[in-house]
Short mmCIF file of C-alpha atoms and ligand atoms in Angstrom, two decimals:
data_model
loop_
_atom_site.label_atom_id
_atom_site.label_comp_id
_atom_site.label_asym_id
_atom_site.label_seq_id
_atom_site.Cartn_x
_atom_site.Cartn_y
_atom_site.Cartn_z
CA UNK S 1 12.08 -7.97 -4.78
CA UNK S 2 12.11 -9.51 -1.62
CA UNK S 3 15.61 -9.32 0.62
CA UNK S 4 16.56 -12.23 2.27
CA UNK S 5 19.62 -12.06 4.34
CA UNK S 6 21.22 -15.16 5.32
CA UNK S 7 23.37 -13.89 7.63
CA UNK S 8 20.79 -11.72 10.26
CA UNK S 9 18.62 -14.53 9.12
CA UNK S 10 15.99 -11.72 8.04
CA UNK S 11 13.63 -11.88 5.70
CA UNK S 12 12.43 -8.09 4.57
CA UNK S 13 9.32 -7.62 2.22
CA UNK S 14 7.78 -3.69 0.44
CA UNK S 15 5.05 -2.98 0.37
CA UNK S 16 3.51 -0.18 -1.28
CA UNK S 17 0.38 1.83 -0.83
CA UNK S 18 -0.44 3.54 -4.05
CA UNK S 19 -3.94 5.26 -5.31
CA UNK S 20 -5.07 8.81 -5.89
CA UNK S 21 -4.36 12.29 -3.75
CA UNK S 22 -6.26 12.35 -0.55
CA UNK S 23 -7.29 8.88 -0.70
CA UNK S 24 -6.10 7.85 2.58
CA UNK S 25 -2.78 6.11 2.34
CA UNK S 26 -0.87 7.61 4.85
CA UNK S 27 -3.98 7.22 7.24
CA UNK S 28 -3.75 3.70 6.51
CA UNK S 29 0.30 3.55 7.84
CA UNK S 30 -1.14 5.94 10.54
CA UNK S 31 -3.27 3.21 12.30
CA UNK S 32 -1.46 0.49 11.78
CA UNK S 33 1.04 2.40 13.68
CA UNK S 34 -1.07 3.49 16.16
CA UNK S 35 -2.60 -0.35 16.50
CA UNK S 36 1.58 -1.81 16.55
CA UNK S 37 2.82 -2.87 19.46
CA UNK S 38 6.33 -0.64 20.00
CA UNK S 39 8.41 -4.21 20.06
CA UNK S 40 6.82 -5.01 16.08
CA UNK S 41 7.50 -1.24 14.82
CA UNK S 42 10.16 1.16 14.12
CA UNK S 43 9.15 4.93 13.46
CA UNK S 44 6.39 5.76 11.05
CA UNK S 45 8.87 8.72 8.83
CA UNK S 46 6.71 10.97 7.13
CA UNK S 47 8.20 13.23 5.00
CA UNK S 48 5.28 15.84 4.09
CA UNK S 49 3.82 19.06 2.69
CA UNK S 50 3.08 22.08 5.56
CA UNK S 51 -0.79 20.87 4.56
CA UNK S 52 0.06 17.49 5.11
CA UNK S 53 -0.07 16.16 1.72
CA UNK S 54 2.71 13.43 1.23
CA UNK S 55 5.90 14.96 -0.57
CA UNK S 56 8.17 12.31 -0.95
CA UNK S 57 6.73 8.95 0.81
CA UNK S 58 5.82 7.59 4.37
CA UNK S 59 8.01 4.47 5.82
CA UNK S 60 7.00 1.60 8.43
CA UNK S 61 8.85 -1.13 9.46
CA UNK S 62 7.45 -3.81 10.38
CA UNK S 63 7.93 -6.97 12.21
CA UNK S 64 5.89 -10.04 11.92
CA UNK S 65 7.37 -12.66 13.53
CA UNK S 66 9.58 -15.83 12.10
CA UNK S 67 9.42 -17.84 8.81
CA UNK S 68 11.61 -21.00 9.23
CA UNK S 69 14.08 -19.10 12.40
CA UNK S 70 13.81 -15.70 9.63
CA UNK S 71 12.73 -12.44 11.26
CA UNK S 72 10.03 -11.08 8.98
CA UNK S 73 10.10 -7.68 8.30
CA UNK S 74 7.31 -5.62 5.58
CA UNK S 75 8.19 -2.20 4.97
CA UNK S 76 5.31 -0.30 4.38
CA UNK S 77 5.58 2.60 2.04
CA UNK S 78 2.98 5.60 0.45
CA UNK S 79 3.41 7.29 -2.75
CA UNK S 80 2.24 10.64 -2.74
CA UNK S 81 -0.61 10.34 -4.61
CA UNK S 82 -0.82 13.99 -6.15
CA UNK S 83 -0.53 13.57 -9.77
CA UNK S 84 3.00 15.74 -10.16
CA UNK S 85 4.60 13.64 -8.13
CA UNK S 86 5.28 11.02 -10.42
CA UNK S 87 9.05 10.48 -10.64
CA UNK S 88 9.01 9.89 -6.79
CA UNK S 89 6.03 7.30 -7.31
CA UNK S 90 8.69 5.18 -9.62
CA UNK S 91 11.44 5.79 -7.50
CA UNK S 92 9.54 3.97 -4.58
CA UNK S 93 7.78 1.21 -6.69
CA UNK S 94 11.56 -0.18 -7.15
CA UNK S 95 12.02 -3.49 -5.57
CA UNK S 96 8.16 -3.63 -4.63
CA UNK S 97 6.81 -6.85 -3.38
CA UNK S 98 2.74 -6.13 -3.14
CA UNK S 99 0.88 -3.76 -3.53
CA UNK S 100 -2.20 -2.11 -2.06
CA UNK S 101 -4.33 0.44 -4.27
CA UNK S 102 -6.34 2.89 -2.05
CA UNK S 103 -9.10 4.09 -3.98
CA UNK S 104 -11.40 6.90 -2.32
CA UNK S 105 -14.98 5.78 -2.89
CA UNK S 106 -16.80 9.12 -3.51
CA UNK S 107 -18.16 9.65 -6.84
CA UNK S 108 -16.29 12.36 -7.78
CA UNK S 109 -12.92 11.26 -7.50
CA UNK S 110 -13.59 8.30 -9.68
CA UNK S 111 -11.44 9.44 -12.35
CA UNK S 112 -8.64 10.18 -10.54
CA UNK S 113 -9.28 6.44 -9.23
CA UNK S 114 -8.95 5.61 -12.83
CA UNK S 115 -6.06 7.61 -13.99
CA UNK S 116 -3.97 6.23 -10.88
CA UNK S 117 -4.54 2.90 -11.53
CA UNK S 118 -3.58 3.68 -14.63
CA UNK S 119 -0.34 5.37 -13.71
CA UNK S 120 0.54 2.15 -11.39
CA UNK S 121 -0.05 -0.10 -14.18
CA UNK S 122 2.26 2.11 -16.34
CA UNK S 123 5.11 2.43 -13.46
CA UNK S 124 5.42 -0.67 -12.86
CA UNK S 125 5.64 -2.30 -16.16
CA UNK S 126 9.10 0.80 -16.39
CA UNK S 127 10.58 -1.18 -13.51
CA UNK S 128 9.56 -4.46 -15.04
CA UNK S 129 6.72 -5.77 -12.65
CA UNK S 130 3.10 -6.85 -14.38
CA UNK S 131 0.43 -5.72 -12.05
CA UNK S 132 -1.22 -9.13 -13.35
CA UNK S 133 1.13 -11.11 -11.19
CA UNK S 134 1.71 -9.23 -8.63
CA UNK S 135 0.58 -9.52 -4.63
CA UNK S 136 -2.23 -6.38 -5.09
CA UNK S 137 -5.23 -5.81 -2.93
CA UNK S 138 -8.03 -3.25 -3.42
CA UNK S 139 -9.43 -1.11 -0.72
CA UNK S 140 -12.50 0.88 -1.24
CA UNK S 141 -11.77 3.52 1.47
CA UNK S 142 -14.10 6.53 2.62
CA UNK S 143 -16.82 4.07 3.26
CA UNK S 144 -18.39 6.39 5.99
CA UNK S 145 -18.87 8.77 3.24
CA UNK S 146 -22.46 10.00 1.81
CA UNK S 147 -21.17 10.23 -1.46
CA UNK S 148 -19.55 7.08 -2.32
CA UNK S 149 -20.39 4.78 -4.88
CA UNK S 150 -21.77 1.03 -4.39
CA UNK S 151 -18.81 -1.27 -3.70
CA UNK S 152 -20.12 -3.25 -7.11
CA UNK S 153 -19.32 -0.68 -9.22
CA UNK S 154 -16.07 0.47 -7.85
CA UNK S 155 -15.03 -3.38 -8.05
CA UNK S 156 -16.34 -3.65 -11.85
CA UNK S 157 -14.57 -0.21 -12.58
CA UNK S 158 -10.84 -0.81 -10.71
CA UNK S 159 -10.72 -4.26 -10.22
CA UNK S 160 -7.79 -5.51 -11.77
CA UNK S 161 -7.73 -9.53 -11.29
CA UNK S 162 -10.08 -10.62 -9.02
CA UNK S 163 -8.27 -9.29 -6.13
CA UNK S 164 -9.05 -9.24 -2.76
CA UNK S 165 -11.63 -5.70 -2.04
CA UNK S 166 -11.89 -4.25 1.47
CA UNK S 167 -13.96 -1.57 2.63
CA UNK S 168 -12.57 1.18 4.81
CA UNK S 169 -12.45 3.93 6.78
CA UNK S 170 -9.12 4.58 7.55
CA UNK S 171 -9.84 7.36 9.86
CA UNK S 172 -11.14 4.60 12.58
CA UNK S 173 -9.65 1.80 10.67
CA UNK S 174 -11.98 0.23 9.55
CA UNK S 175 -10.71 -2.65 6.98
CA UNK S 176 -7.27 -1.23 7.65
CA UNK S 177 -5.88 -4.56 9.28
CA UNK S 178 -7.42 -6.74 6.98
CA UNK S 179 -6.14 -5.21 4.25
CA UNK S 180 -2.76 -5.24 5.51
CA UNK S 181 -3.24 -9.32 6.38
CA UNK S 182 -4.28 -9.95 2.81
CA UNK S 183 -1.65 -8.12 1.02
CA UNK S 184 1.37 -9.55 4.02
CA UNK S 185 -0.22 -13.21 2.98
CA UNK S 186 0.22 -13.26 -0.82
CA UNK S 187 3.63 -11.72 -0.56
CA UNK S 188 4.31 -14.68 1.60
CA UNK S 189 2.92 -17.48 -0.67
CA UNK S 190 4.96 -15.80 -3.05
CA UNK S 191 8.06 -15.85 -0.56
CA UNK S 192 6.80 -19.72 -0.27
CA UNK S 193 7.00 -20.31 -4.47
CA UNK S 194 10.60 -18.78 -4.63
CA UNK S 195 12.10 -19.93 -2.08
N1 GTP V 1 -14.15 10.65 6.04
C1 GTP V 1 -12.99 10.00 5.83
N2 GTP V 1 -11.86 10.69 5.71
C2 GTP V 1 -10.71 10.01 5.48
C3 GTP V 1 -10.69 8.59 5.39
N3 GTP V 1 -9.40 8.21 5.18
C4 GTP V 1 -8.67 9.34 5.13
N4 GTP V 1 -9.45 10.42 5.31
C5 GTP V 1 -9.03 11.84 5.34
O1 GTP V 1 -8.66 12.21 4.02
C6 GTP V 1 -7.58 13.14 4.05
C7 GTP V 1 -6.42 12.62 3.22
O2 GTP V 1 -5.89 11.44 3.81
P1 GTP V 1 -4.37 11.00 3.58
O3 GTP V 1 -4.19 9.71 4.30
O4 GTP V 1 -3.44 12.10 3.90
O5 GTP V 1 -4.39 10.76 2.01
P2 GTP V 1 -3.17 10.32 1.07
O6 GTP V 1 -3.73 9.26 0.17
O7 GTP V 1 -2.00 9.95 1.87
O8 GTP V 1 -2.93 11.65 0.23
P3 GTP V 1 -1.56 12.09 -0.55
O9 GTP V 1 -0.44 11.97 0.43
O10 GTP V 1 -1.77 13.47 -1.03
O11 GTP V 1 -1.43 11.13 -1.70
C8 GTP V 1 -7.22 13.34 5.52
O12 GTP V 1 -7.88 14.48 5.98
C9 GTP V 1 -7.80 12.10 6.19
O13 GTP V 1 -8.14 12.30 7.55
C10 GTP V 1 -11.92 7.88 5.54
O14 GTP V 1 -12.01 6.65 5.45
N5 GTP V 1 -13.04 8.64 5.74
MG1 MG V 2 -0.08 10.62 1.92
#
């Protein structure tokens, strides 16, 4: 739910990153980090496994600019993506505005592609949200892979609603940007509808 406050005259959006372990969330908040400008960002907090897995989630702040004399802010956030995890994924779906599923394009993690997506969809109907109608992106990460599957049959497979599909590789950032731009834009034209 987005947070408009009157009084700062700030407008602040979530968004959450959400797919399978290892898929490349966190490298996703990583660039965009490293691509920020240090006026537009606060600090990327991590909070994280000794092997780097994410324990809890990652947080970016984010500022893009004004809406009608309102500061815009989108809080990026990751789920840890490990499948034990799951009581932290609801806790950080609350108040979500969009949402971006990362799905790692190699073959073999397609079911746990499949049983994420079906853990969002589950999640967020227990805080109230229908993934049919809400700001969601797909991004086909680990393009640079040799084992990935064609970008047809990942769509066909996880494609929830005609959504927007990037390809990525996070680790250069490939499609990392855009994906960001296309999720930031329906939460807005949401923002727009409501407001
Ligand atoms: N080859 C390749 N490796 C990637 C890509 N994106 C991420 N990785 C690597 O995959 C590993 C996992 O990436 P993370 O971003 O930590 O994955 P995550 O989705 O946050 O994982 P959890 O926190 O466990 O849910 C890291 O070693 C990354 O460097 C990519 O596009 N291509
Ligand atoms: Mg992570």
């Amino acid at each position: 739910m987005t947070f408009i406050n009157y009084v700062a005259r700030e407008i602040n959006c979530k968004i959450v990153y959400y797919g399978p372990g290892l898929g490349g969330k966190t490298t996703n908040l990583q660039h965009v980090y490293g691509i920020t400008t240090p006026e537009n960002r606060g600090k990327l907090i991590s909070l994280a496994t000794e092997t780097e897995r994410t324990l809890f989630f990652d947080f970016l702040p984010l500022d893009l600019g004004q809406i009608r004399g309102f500061r815009t802010r989108f809080h990026l956030y990751t789920v840890p993506g490990q499948v034990f995890y799951d009581a932290s994924r609801k806790l950080i779906l609350k108040g979500v505005d969009g949402v971006v599923f990362v799905a790692d394009s190699q073959e073999e993690r397609l079911d746990g592609n499949i049983e994420s997506l079906s853990n969002l969809r589950l999640n967020l109907k227990e805080q109230g949200f229908d993934l049919a109608k809400l700001p969601y992106v797909l991004q086909l990460n680990k393009r640079d892979l040799p084992n990935v599957l064609p970008v047809d049959e990942l769509k066909s497979v996880l494609g929830v609603k005609g959504e927007p599909v990037f390809e990525a590789v996070a680790t250069t950032g490939v499609g990392v940007l855009e994906t960001l731009k296309a999720i930031a834009r329906q939460v807005l034209v949401e923002l727009r509808k409501s407001a």
